[in-house]
PDB file of C-alpha atoms in Angstrom:
ATOM      1  CA  MET A1444      -0.160   0.127  -0.107  1.00 37.00           C
ATOM      2  CA  ARG A1445       2.986   2.392   0.761  1.00 37.00           C
ATOM      3  CA  ASN A1446       4.361   1.980  -2.592  1.00 38.00           C
ATOM      4  CA  LEU A1447       0.853   2.487  -4.230  1.00 39.00           C
ATOM      5  CA  ARG A1448       0.483   5.737  -2.269  1.00 42.00           C
ATOM      6  CA  VAL A1449       3.937   6.805  -3.652  1.00 39.00           C
ATOM      7  CA  ILE A1450       2.904   5.934  -7.109  1.00 41.00           C
ATOM      8  CA  TRP A1451      -0.426   7.773  -6.972  1.00 44.00           C
ATOM      9  CA  ASN A1452       1.688  11.023  -5.408  1.00 47.00           C
ATOM     10  CA  LEU A1453       3.921  10.931  -8.576  1.00 48.00           C
ATOM     11  CA  ILE A1454       0.782  10.685 -11.027  1.00 50.00           C
ATOM     12  CA  ALA A1455      -1.052  13.588  -8.820  1.00 50.00           C
ATOM     13  CA  LEU A1456       2.057  15.664  -9.200  1.00 52.00           C
ATOM     14  CA  ILE A1457       2.500  15.104 -12.783  1.00 53.00           C
ATOM     15  CA  GLY A1458      -1.202  15.023 -13.807  1.00 55.00           C
ATOM     16  CA  SER A1459      -1.722  18.473 -12.276  1.00 54.00           C
ATOM     17  CA  PHE A1460      -0.011  19.853 -14.737  1.00 56.00           C
ATOM     18  CA  ILE A1461      -2.475  19.072 -17.546  1.00 53.00           C
ATOM     19  CA  VAL A1462      -5.713  18.946 -16.161  1.00 50.00           C
ATOM     20  CA  VAL A1463      -9.110  20.294 -17.628  1.00 38.00           C
ATOM     21  CA  CYS A1464     -10.893  21.798 -14.617  1.00 38.00           C
ATOM     22  CA  SER A1465     -14.533  21.305 -16.333  1.00 37.00           C
ATOM     23  CA  SER A1466     -16.182  17.539 -15.982  1.00 44.00           C
ATOM     24  CA  PRO A1467     -16.032  15.244 -18.936  1.00 46.00           C
ATOM     25  CA  ALA A1468     -19.414  14.956 -18.884  1.00 48.00           C
ATOM     26  CA  GLN A1469     -19.987  18.517 -19.517  1.00 56.00           C
ATOM     27  CA  LYS A1470     -17.439  18.796 -22.373  1.00 70.00           C
ATOM     28  CA  PRO A1471     -16.130  16.356 -25.003  1.00 83.00           C
ATOM     29  CA  LEU A1472     -12.711  15.359 -24.253  1.00 83.00           C
ATOM     30  CA  LYS A1473     -10.024  17.540 -25.158  1.00 84.00           C
ATOM     31  CA  LYS A1474      -6.956  16.069 -27.515  1.00 88.00           C
ATOM     32  CA  VAL A1475      -3.550  16.570 -26.599  1.00 87.00           C
ATOM     33  CA  ARG A1476      -0.085  15.294 -27.945  1.00 91.00           C
ATOM     34  CA  ILE A1477       2.901  14.887 -25.534  1.00 90.00           C
ATOM     35  CA  ALA A1478       6.032  13.933 -26.951  1.00 91.00           C
ATOM     36  CA  TYR A1479       8.631  11.869 -25.224  1.00 86.00           C
ATOM     37  CA  PRO A1480      12.087  10.908 -25.959  1.00 79.00           C
ATOM     38  CA  ASP A1481      12.116   7.083 -25.132  1.00 73.00           C
ATOM     39  CA  ASN A1482      11.111   4.036 -23.112  1.00 67.00           C
ATOM     40  CA  THR A1483      13.097   4.992 -20.033  1.00 65.00           C
ATOM     41  CA  ILE A1484      12.282   5.680 -16.165  1.00 64.00           C
ATOM     42  CA  CYS A1485      11.870   9.698 -16.683  1.00 66.00           C
ATOM     43  CA  CYS A1486       8.577   9.049 -18.618  1.00 72.00           C
ATOM     44  CA  LEU A1487       7.062   6.505 -16.278  1.00 69.00           C
ATOM     45  CA  PRO A1488       4.494   8.762 -14.703  1.00 70.00           C
ATOM     46  CA  LEU A1489       3.365   9.626 -18.202  1.00 76.00           C
ATOM     47  CA  PHE A1490       2.457   6.236 -19.171  1.00 75.00           C
ATOM     48  CA  ALA A1491       1.035   5.406 -15.568  1.00 72.00           C
ATOM     49  CA  ALA A1492      -1.418   8.161 -16.005  1.00 75.00           C
ATOM     50  CA  LEU A1493      -2.361   7.178 -19.445  1.00 78.00           C
ATOM     51  CA  GLN A1494      -2.791   3.638 -18.467  1.00 75.00           C
ATOM     52  CA  TRP A1495      -4.898   4.310 -15.516  1.00 73.00           C
ATOM     53  CA  LYS A1496      -6.671   6.856 -17.392  1.00 79.00           C
ATOM     54  CA  VAL A1497      -5.937   9.847 -15.460  1.00 73.00           C
ATOM     55  CA  PHE A1498      -5.981  12.042 -18.427  1.00 79.00           C
ATOM     56  CA  GLU A1499      -9.528  10.905 -19.246  1.00 81.00           C
ATOM     57  CA  ALA A1500     -10.652  11.486 -15.675  1.00 76.00           C
ATOM     58  CA  ASN A1501      -9.701  14.991 -16.345  1.00 74.00           C
ATOM     59  CA  GLY A1502     -11.183  15.608 -19.638  1.00 80.00           C
ATOM     60  CA  LEU A1503      -8.215  14.719 -21.797  1.00 81.00           C
ATOM     61  CA  GLN A1504      -7.613  12.605 -24.846  1.00 88.00           C
ATOM     62  CA  ALA A1505      -3.900  12.231 -24.611  1.00 86.00           C
ATOM     63  CA  GLU A1506      -1.631  10.913 -27.314  1.00 91.00           C
ATOM     64  CA  ILE A1507       1.784   9.952 -26.164  1.00 88.00           C
ATOM     65  CA  ILE A1508       4.302  10.064 -29.024  1.00 90.00           C
ATOM     66  CA  GLN A1509       8.022   8.875 -29.174  1.00 88.00           C
ATOM     67  CA  VAL A1510       9.959  11.653 -30.653  1.00 86.00           C
ATOM     68  CA  ARG A1511      13.800  12.217 -30.422  1.00 81.00           C
ATOM     69  CA  SER A1512      14.511  15.662 -29.039  1.00 79.00           C
ATOM     70  CA  GLN A1513      16.112  16.973 -32.036  1.00 80.00           C
ATOM     71  CA  ILE A1514      12.552  16.781 -33.543  1.00 89.00           C
ATOM     72  CA  ALA A1515      10.489  17.117 -30.568  1.00 90.00           C
ATOM     73  CA  TYR A1516      11.136  20.968 -30.140  1.00 92.00           C
ATOM     74  CA  PRO A1517      10.634  21.882 -33.855  1.00 93.00           C
ATOM     75  CA  ALA A1518       7.413  19.824 -33.508  1.00 94.00           C
ATOM     76  CA  LEU A1519       6.586  21.798 -30.434  1.00 94.00           C
ATOM     77  CA  ALA A1520       7.258  25.062 -32.195  1.00 93.00           C
ATOM     78  CA  ALA A1521       5.006  23.943 -34.962  1.00 93.00           C
ATOM     79  CA  GLY A1522       2.076  22.984 -32.752  1.00 92.00           C
ATOM     80  CA  GLU A1523       2.283  19.343 -33.886  1.00 94.00           C
ATOM     81  CA  VAL A1524       2.511  18.477 -30.265  1.00 93.00           C
ATOM     82  CA  GLN A1525       1.418  20.594 -27.051  1.00 91.00           C
ATOM     83  CA  TYR A1526       3.876  19.295 -24.679  1.00 90.00           C
ATOM     84  CA  VAL A1527       7.563  17.767 -24.641  1.00 91.00           C
ATOM     85  CA  ALA A1528       8.320  15.558 -21.690  1.00 86.00           C
ATOM     86  CA  GLY A1529      11.844  16.639 -20.949  1.00 83.00           C
ATOM     87  CA  VAL A1530      13.905  19.471 -19.611  1.00 88.00           C
ATOM     88  CA  GLY A1531      17.703  19.442 -20.379  1.00 87.00           C
ATOM     89  CA  PRO A1532      20.251  20.681 -22.797  1.00 88.00           C
ATOM     90  CA  ALA A1533      18.303  20.310 -25.973  1.00 88.00           C
ATOM     91  CA  SER A1534      15.113  22.233 -24.568  1.00 92.00           C
ATOM     92  CA  VAL A1535      17.220  24.865 -22.887  1.00 93.00           C
ATOM     93  CA  SER A1536      19.020  25.438 -26.054  1.00 93.00           C
ATOM     94  CA  ALA A1537      15.716  25.732 -28.375  1.00 93.00           C
ATOM     95  CA  THR A1538      14.358  28.384 -25.757  1.00 95.00           C
ATOM     96  CA  LEU A1539      17.721  30.453 -26.029  1.00 95.00           C
ATOM     97  CA  ARG A1540      17.534  30.075 -29.801  1.00 94.00           C
ATOM     98  CA  GLY A1541      14.281  31.748 -29.998  1.00 95.00           C
ATOM     99  CA  MET A1542      11.744  29.204 -29.605  1.00 96.00           C
ATOM    100  CA  PRO A1543       8.968  30.711 -27.174  1.00 96.00           C
ATOM    101  CA  SER A1544       8.848  28.071 -24.569  1.00 96.00           C
ATOM    102  CA  LYS A1545       9.678  27.438 -20.767  1.00 95.00           C
ATOM    103  CA  ALA A1546      10.618  24.656 -18.503  1.00 92.00           C
ATOM    104  CA  VAL A1547       7.635  24.212 -15.901  1.00 88.00           C
ATOM    105  CA  TRP A1548       8.317  20.845 -14.172  1.00 83.00           C
ATOM    106  CA  PHE A1549      11.101  19.026 -13.173  1.00 82.00           C
ATOM    107  CA  ALA A1550      10.751  15.056 -12.887  1.00 74.00           C
ATOM    108  CA  THR A1551      13.688  14.711 -10.643  1.00 74.00           C
ATOM    109  CA  ASP A1552      16.936  16.755 -10.009  1.00 71.00           C
ATOM    110  CA  GLU A1553      18.895  13.556 -10.144  1.00 73.00           C
ATOM    111  CA  LEU A1554      20.336  11.703 -12.931  1.00 80.00           C
ATOM    112  CA  ILE A1555      20.389   8.076 -12.902  1.00 80.00           C
ATOM    113  CA  TYR A1556      22.834   7.097 -15.902  1.00 87.00           C
ATOM    114  CA  SER A1557      25.604   4.663 -15.613  1.00 93.00           C
ATOM    115  CA  LEU A1558      28.372   3.883 -18.282  1.00 97.00           C
ATOM    116  CA  MET A1559      28.487   0.365 -18.688  1.00 97.00           C
ATOM    117  CA  SER A1560      31.026  -1.691 -20.720  1.00 97.00           C
ATOM    118  CA  ARG A1561      31.962  -4.851 -21.968  1.00 94.00           C
ATOM    119  CA  PRO A1562      33.784  -6.840 -19.121  1.00 93.00           C
ATOM    120  CA  ASP A1563      37.121  -6.579 -20.655  1.00 93.00           C
ATOM    121  CA  TYR A1564      37.592  -2.837 -20.028  1.00 96.00           C
ATOM    122  CA  GLN A1565      38.794  -2.190 -16.668  1.00 95.00           C
ATOM    123  CA  ASN A1566      38.282   1.763 -16.264  1.00 95.00           C
ATOM    124  CA  VAL A1567      37.148   4.823 -18.165  1.00 96.00           C
ATOM    125  CA  LYS A1568      40.600   5.426 -19.521  1.00 95.00           C
ATOM    126  CA  ASP A1569      40.385   2.036 -21.664  1.00 96.00           C
ATOM    127  CA  LEU A1570      37.407   3.463 -23.460  1.00 96.00           C
ATOM    128  CA  LYS A1571      39.642   6.414 -25.144  1.00 95.00           C
ATOM    129  CA  ASN A1572      38.768   6.503 -28.771  1.00 95.00           C
ATOM    130  CA  LYS A1573      36.269   3.591 -28.445  1.00 96.00           C
ATOM    131  CA  LYS A1574      32.726   3.822 -29.423  1.00 97.00           C
ATOM    132  CA  ILE A1575      30.075   4.758 -26.543  1.00 98.00           C
ATOM    133  CA  ALA A1576      26.236   4.629 -27.372  1.00 96.00           C
ATOM    134  CA  LEU A1577      23.991   6.923 -25.800  1.00 93.00           C
ATOM    135  CA  THR A1578      20.509   8.377 -26.724  1.00 85.00           C
ATOM    136  CA  GLY A1579      20.399  11.972 -28.326  1.00 74.00           C
ATOM    137  CA  LEU A1580      23.598  13.595 -29.190  1.00 81.00           C
ATOM    138  CA  GLY A1581      23.692  16.987 -27.646  1.00 78.00           C
ATOM    139  CA  GLY A1582      21.004  15.996 -25.270  1.00 78.00           C
ATOM    140  CA  THR A1583      20.810  15.409 -21.587  1.00 82.00           C
ATOM    141  CA  SER A1584      22.569  11.945 -21.614  1.00 86.00           C
ATOM    142  CA  HIS A1585      25.503  12.994 -23.949  1.00 89.00           C
ATOM    143  CA  VAL A1586      26.092  16.546 -21.841  1.00 87.00           C
ATOM    144  CA  ALA A1587      25.877  14.901 -18.537  1.00 89.00           C
ATOM    145  CA  LEU A1588      28.359  12.080 -19.632  1.00 94.00           C
ATOM    146  CA  GLN A1589      30.848  14.540 -20.908  1.00 92.00           C
ATOM    147  CA  ILE A1590      30.614  16.440 -17.743  1.00 90.00           C
ATOM    148  CA  ALA A1591      31.209  13.415 -15.770  1.00 93.00           C
ATOM    149  CA  PHE A1592      34.323  12.361 -17.853  1.00 95.00           C
ATOM    150  CA  GLU A1593      35.632  15.833 -16.909  1.00 92.00           C
ATOM    151  CA  SER A1594      34.784  15.288 -13.441  1.00 91.00           C
ATOM    152  CA  ALA A1595      36.800  12.028 -13.538  1.00 94.00           C
ATOM    153  CA  GLY A1596      39.838  13.810 -15.046  1.00 94.00           C
ATOM    154  CA  GLU A1597      39.117  12.737 -18.655  1.00 95.00           C
ATOM    155  CA  ASN A1598      39.013  14.643 -21.799  1.00 95.00           C
ATOM    156  CA  PRO A1599      35.471  14.205 -23.341  1.00 93.00           C
ATOM    157  CA  LYS A1600      36.927  14.751 -26.549  1.00 93.00           C
ATOM    158  CA  ASN A1601      38.725  11.363 -26.330  1.00 96.00           C
ATOM    159  CA  PHE A1602      35.759   9.583 -26.566  1.00 97.00           C
ATOM    160  CA  VAL A1603      33.496   8.543 -29.825  1.00 97.00           C
ATOM    161  CA  TYR A1604      30.021   9.057 -29.115  1.00 97.00           C
ATOM    162  CA  LEU A1605      26.803   7.248 -31.151  1.00 95.00           C
ATOM    163  CA  GLY A1606      23.462   8.279 -30.808  1.00 90.00           C
ATOM    164  CA  MET A1607      20.990   5.626 -30.857  1.00 89.00           C
ATOM    165  CA  GLY A1608      17.287   4.829 -29.483  1.00 82.00           C
ATOM    166  CA  GLY A1609      17.082   3.636 -26.062  1.00 81.00           C
ATOM    167  CA  SER A1610      16.102   0.191 -26.934  1.00 83.00           C
ATOM    168  CA  GLN A1611      19.122  -0.198 -29.167  1.00 91.00           C
ATOM    169  CA  LEU A1612      21.636   0.675 -26.682  1.00 93.00           C
ATOM    170  CA  LEU A1613      21.784  -2.732 -24.882  1.00 94.00           C
ATOM    171  CA  PRO A1614      21.741  -5.044 -27.975  1.00 95.00           C
ATOM    172  CA  ALA A1615      24.538  -2.992 -29.543  1.00 96.00           C
ATOM    173  CA  LEU A1616      26.628  -3.495 -26.435  1.00 96.00           C
ATOM    174  CA  GLU A1617      25.869  -7.152 -26.487  1.00 96.00           C
ATOM    175  CA  SER A1618      26.788  -7.430 -30.172  1.00 96.00           C
ATOM    176  CA  GLY A1619      29.955  -5.682 -29.982  1.00 95.00           C
ATOM    177  CA  THR A1620      28.702  -2.877 -32.293  1.00 95.00           C
ATOM    178  CA  VAL A1621      29.942  -0.350 -29.354  1.00 97.00           C
ATOM    179  CA  ASP A1622      32.325  -0.690 -26.445  1.00 97.00           C
ATOM    180  CA  ALA A1623      30.084   0.907 -23.961  1.00 98.00           C
ATOM    181  CA  ALA A1624      26.583   2.398 -23.283  1.00 97.00           C
ATOM    182  CA  LEU A1625      24.974   4.936 -20.800  1.00 96.00           C
ATOM    183  CA  LEU A1626      21.993   3.342 -19.650  1.00 92.00           C
ATOM    184  CA  SER A1627      19.342   4.118 -17.052  1.00 84.00           C
ATOM    185  CA  PRO A1628      16.923   1.609 -15.684  1.00 77.00           C
ATOM    186  CA  PRO A1629      15.403  -0.721 -16.423  1.00 76.00           C
ATOM    187  CA  MET A1630      18.444  -1.375 -19.161  1.00 85.00           C
ATOM    188  CA  LEU A1631      20.800  -0.927 -15.968  1.00 84.00           C
ATOM    189  CA  TYR A1632      19.314  -3.955 -14.524  1.00 82.00           C
ATOM    190  CA  PHE A1633      19.630  -6.147 -17.510  1.00 88.00           C
ATOM    191  CA  ALA A1634      23.252  -4.831 -18.137  1.00 93.00           C
ATOM    192  CA  ARG A1635      24.361  -5.892 -14.613  1.00 90.00           C
ATOM    193  CA  LYS A1636      22.461  -9.365 -14.943  1.00 89.00           C
ATOM    194  CA  LYS A1637      24.458  -9.898 -18.087  1.00 94.00           C
ATOM    195  CA  GLY A1638      27.910  -9.276 -16.457  1.00 95.00           C
ATOM    196  CA  PHE A1639      28.815  -5.881 -18.125  1.00 97.00           C
ATOM    197  CA  ARG A1640      30.978  -3.500 -16.141  1.00 96.00           C
ATOM    198  CA  GLU A1641      30.160  -0.341 -14.567  1.00 95.00           C
ATOM    199  CA  LEU A1642      32.700   2.045 -15.205  1.00 96.00           C
ATOM    200  CA  LEU A1643      31.097   5.364 -14.474  1.00 96.00           C
ATOM    201  CA  ASP A1644      28.190   6.544 -12.249  1.00 92.00           C
ATOM    202  CA  VAL A1645      27.396   9.671 -14.069  1.00 91.00           C
ATOM    203  CA  GLY A1646      24.348  10.660 -11.691  1.00 83.00           C
ATOM    204  CA  SER A1647      26.746  10.860  -8.634  1.00 86.00           C
ATOM    205  CA  ARG A1648      28.970  13.237 -10.759  1.00 88.00           C
ATOM    206  CA  VAL A1649      26.565  15.521 -12.247  1.00 85.00           C
ATOM    207  CA  ARG A1650      23.720  17.579 -10.725  1.00 80.00           C
ATOM    208  CA  MET A1651      21.094  17.857 -13.556  1.00 82.00           C
ATOM    209  CA  PRO A1652      17.278  17.469 -14.050  1.00 80.00           C
ATOM    210  CA  LEU A1653      15.985  14.211 -15.579  1.00 75.00           C
ATOM    211  CA  GLY A1654      12.669  14.620 -17.198  1.00 77.00           C
ATOM    212  CA  GLY A1655      10.179  17.152 -17.014  1.00 81.00           C
ATOM    213  CA  LEU A1656       8.085  19.232 -19.053  1.00 86.00           C
ATOM    214  CA  THR A1657       8.605  22.062 -21.567  1.00 91.00           C
ATOM    215  CA  VAL A1658       5.683  24.029 -23.111  1.00 91.00           C
ATOM    216  CA  LEU A1659       5.360  27.040 -25.443  1.00 93.00           C
ATOM    217  CA  VAL A1660       4.751  30.328 -23.440  1.00 93.00           C
ATOM    218  CA  SER A1661       1.497  30.650 -25.358  1.00 91.00           C
ATOM    219  CA  THR A1662       0.467  27.464 -23.858  1.00 87.00           C
ATOM    220  CA  LEU A1663       1.285  28.655 -20.442  1.00 83.00           C
ATOM    221  CA  ARG A1664      -0.457  31.856 -20.462  1.00 86.00           C
ATOM    222  CA  ASN A1665      -3.666  31.141 -22.218  1.00 84.00           C
ATOM    223  CA  ARG A1666      -4.196  27.252 -21.198  1.00 78.00           C
ATOM    224  CA  PRO A1667      -3.073  27.292 -17.546  1.00 70.00           C
ATOM    225  CA  ASP A1668      -5.809  25.018 -16.180  1.00 68.00           C
ATOM    226  CA  GLU A1669      -4.961  22.212 -18.906  1.00 65.00           C
ATOM    227  CA  LEU A1670      -1.176  22.675 -17.726  1.00 64.00           C
ATOM    228  CA  LYS A1671      -2.486  21.526 -14.145  1.00 60.00           C
ATOM    229  CA  SER A1672      -2.359  17.073 -15.700  1.00 49.00           C
ATOM    230  CA  VAL A1673       0.463  15.004 -17.384  1.00 39.00           C
ATOM    231  CA  ALA A1674       5.249   4.107 -12.191  1.00 28.00           C
ATOM    232  CA  LEU A1675       4.279   2.677 -14.883  1.00 32.00           C
ATOM    233  CA  THR A1676       3.808  -0.903 -14.525  1.00 33.00           C
ATOM    234  CA  SER A1677       5.595  -3.675 -16.309  1.00 36.00           C
ATOM    235  CA  SER A1678       3.449  -3.494 -19.353  1.00 42.00           C
ATOM    236  CA  PHE A1679       4.754  -0.262 -20.554  1.00 43.00           C
ATOM    237  CA  LEU A1680       8.678  -1.196 -20.150  1.00 43.00           C
ATOM    238  CA  LYS A1681       7.991  -4.740 -21.049  1.00 49.00           C
ATOM    239  CA  VAL A1682       9.525  -6.155 -18.115  1.00 49.00           C
ATOM    240  CA  ASP A1683       9.155  -9.205 -15.431  1.00 56.00           C
ATOM    241  CA  ARG A1684       8.301  -8.259 -11.866  1.00 56.00           C
ATOM    242  CA  ASP A1685      11.815  -8.515 -10.628  1.00 61.00           C
ATOM    243  CA  VAL A1686      12.855  -5.885 -12.988  1.00 51.00           C
ATOM    244  CA  ALA A1687       9.896  -3.708 -12.579  1.00 51.00           C
ATOM    245  CA  GLU A1688      10.431  -3.785  -8.794  1.00 55.00           C
ATOM    246  CA  ASP A1689      14.112  -2.743  -9.410  1.00 56.00           C
ATOM    247  CA  THR A1690      13.229   0.061 -11.805  1.00 51.00           C
ATOM    248  CA  PHE A1691      10.561   1.426  -9.273  1.00 49.00           C
ATOM    249  CA  ALA A1692      12.817   1.428  -6.329  1.00 52.00           C
ATOM    250  CA  VAL A1693      15.606   3.442  -8.395  1.00 50.00           C
ATOM    251  CA  TYR A1694      12.701   5.757  -9.329  1.00 49.00           C
ATOM    252  CA  ARG A1695      11.335   6.303  -5.987  1.00 48.00           C
ATOM    253  CA  LYS A1696      14.843   7.032  -4.642  1.00 47.00           C
ATOM    254  CA  THR A1697      15.569   9.729  -7.156  1.00 46.00           C
ATOM    255  CA  VAL A1698      12.200  11.350  -7.155  1.00 47.00           C
ATOM    256  CA  SER A1699      12.801  13.446  -3.859  1.00 49.00           C
ATOM    257  CA  GLY A1700      11.761  16.887  -4.969  1.00 58.00           C
ATOM    258  CA  ASN A1701       8.372  18.305  -5.324  1.00 67.00           C
ATOM    259  CA  GLY A1702       8.545  19.106  -9.359  1.00 75.00           C
ATOM    260  CA  VAL A1703       9.627  22.784  -8.875  1.00 84.00           C
ATOM    261  CA  PRO A1704      12.117  23.625 -11.515  1.00 86.00           C
ATOM    262  CA  THR A1705      15.322  24.644  -9.624  1.00 88.00           C
ATOM    263  CA  HIS A1706      17.788  27.401 -10.222  1.00 90.00           C
ATOM    264  CA  ASP A1707      20.505  25.245  -9.461  1.00 87.00           C
ATOM    265  CA  GLY A1708      19.325  22.291 -12.281  1.00 87.00           C
ATOM    266  CA  ILE A1709      18.637  25.160 -14.786  1.00 92.00           C
ATOM    267  CA  ASP A1710      22.211  26.897 -13.797  1.00 91.00           C
ATOM    268  CA  GLN A1711      24.013  23.665 -14.633  1.00 86.00           C
ATOM    269  CA  ILE A1712      22.086  23.148 -17.804  1.00 90.00           C
ATOM    270  CA  ILE A1713      23.375  26.525 -19.056  1.00 92.00           C
ATOM    271  CA  LYS A1714      26.935  25.716 -17.636  1.00 86.00           C
ATOM    272  CA  SER A1715      26.994  22.432 -19.746  1.00 84.00           C
ATOM    273  CA  LEU A1716      25.824  24.242 -22.798  1.00 88.00           C
ATOM    274  CA  GLN A1717      28.610  27.268 -22.228  1.00 88.00           C
ATOM    275  CA  ALA A1718      31.155  24.594 -21.807  1.00 79.00           C
ATOM    276  CA  ALA A1719      30.431  23.213 -25.185  1.00 79.00           C
ATOM    277  CA  GLY A1720      30.927  26.779 -26.609  1.00 86.00           C
ATOM    278  CA  GLN A1721      27.174  27.662 -26.797  1.00 91.00           C
ATOM    279  CA  PHE A1722      25.991  30.871 -25.629  1.00 94.00           C
ATOM    280  CA  THR A1723      29.104  32.076 -24.096  1.00 93.00           C
ATOM    281  CA  ASP A1724      28.587  35.795 -25.060  1.00 93.00           C
ATOM    282  CA  ARG A1725      25.505  36.278 -22.848  1.00 92.00           C
ATOM    283  CA  LYS A1726      24.319  35.946 -19.137  1.00 94.00           C
ATOM    284  CA  VAL A1727      21.382  33.540 -19.154  1.00 95.00           C
ATOM    285  CA  THR A1728      18.785  34.004 -16.286  1.00 95.00           C
ATOM    286  CA  PHE A1729      16.515  31.345 -14.685  1.00 95.00           C
ATOM    287  CA  ASP A1730      13.388  33.329 -16.148  1.00 96.00           C
ATOM    288  CA  GLU A1731      14.364  33.323 -19.633  1.00 96.00           C
ATOM    289  CA  VAL A1732      14.071  29.421 -19.990  1.00 96.00           C
ATOM    290  CA  ALA A1733      11.905  28.610 -16.988  1.00 95.00           C
ATOM    291  CA  ASP A1734       8.867  29.482 -15.141  1.00 93.00           C
ATOM    292  CA  ASP A1735       8.298  27.912 -11.871  1.00 90.00           C
ATOM    293  CA  ARG A1736       4.996  29.468 -10.952  1.00 89.00           C
ATOM    294  CA  LEU A1737       2.686  26.927 -11.953  1.00 81.00           C
ATOM    295  CA  ALA A1738       4.595  24.307 -10.452  1.00 81.00           C
ATOM    296  CA  LYS A1739       4.914  25.914  -7.089  1.00 85.00           C
ATOM    297  CA  GLU A1740       1.137  26.033  -7.061  1.00 81.00           C
ATOM    298  CA  VAL A1741       0.817  22.611  -7.789  1.00 73.00           C
ATOM    299  CA  ALA A1742       3.167  21.504  -4.904  1.00 73.00           C
ATOM    300  CA  LYS A1743       1.401  23.819  -2.431  1.00 79.00           C
ATOM    301  CA  GLU A1744      -1.769  21.893  -3.504  1.00 71.00           C
ATOM    302  CA  LEU A1745      -0.325  18.397  -3.055  1.00 64.00           C
ATOM    303  CA  GLY A1746       0.845  19.572   0.436  1.00 70.00           C
ATOM    304  CA  TYR A1747       4.539  20.144  -0.217  1.00 69.00           C
ATOM    305  CA  LYS A1748       6.260  23.114   1.452  1.00 76.00           C
ATOM    306  CA  VAL A1749       7.707  25.474  -1.024  1.00 73.00           C
ATOM    307  CA  GLN A1750       9.551  28.632  -0.643  1.00 69.00           C
TER     308      GLN A1750
END
């Protein structure tokens, strides 16, 4: 029962971002499209809300679409999707390049990536000039790994990065197509069971948000009630009970915040972009790329203490 309450708390927190206040009986369901990057732990609450009909209960007909970050933000700007489930270097960069959007919610401010390699590699130095698979070149996973390499005393330019879909990472590692892969639950569970070696815990070295929600400023301004609704079970991740429990345990451990975008999290994203040579000629403020007002309202309604 305690686990169930935790799951429902998570869903309530996310769900409150896309709630229509009117009853579905009074009005037809309103269609919304939400883009998500991959079938990974950061998107669990979205699919929990979909499977448990949280959207429908709040007057929404939600369509969840898997879209890579390089495509998701142009789609958001074009109105092809109304929300993107993610806040990171790709979303902040899109905002700073002129897309009228804001980060309005963080799933968590702790990353849960680990760099896994074949057993014959003993340490990070062994991976120099070797191929490392990850999702989304230029996205959160890529930038976070580069920061982690620097933290470990390595030059990020000494490694070869290959962008792949999340479902392709472990098979590429198993087949030898790549030498290492940056994984998150539940793939981490499988990699460890198969005997792959964990060379670098990226989450312990990089303070950056994982997941969340990015929306257009016009949506934030004109549809605040809708913004207030957006854990999944084994069926979404297609894993068995042991894997689902392991994944949920990691998720529960990392989701320690109240969903409100933090200045530290945004600052870390901006620093990572500037370290990569982007936006170095400007001082970026929190308010340029994020809006925490709605998240604070929702957090207060759910009983969190918010400053």
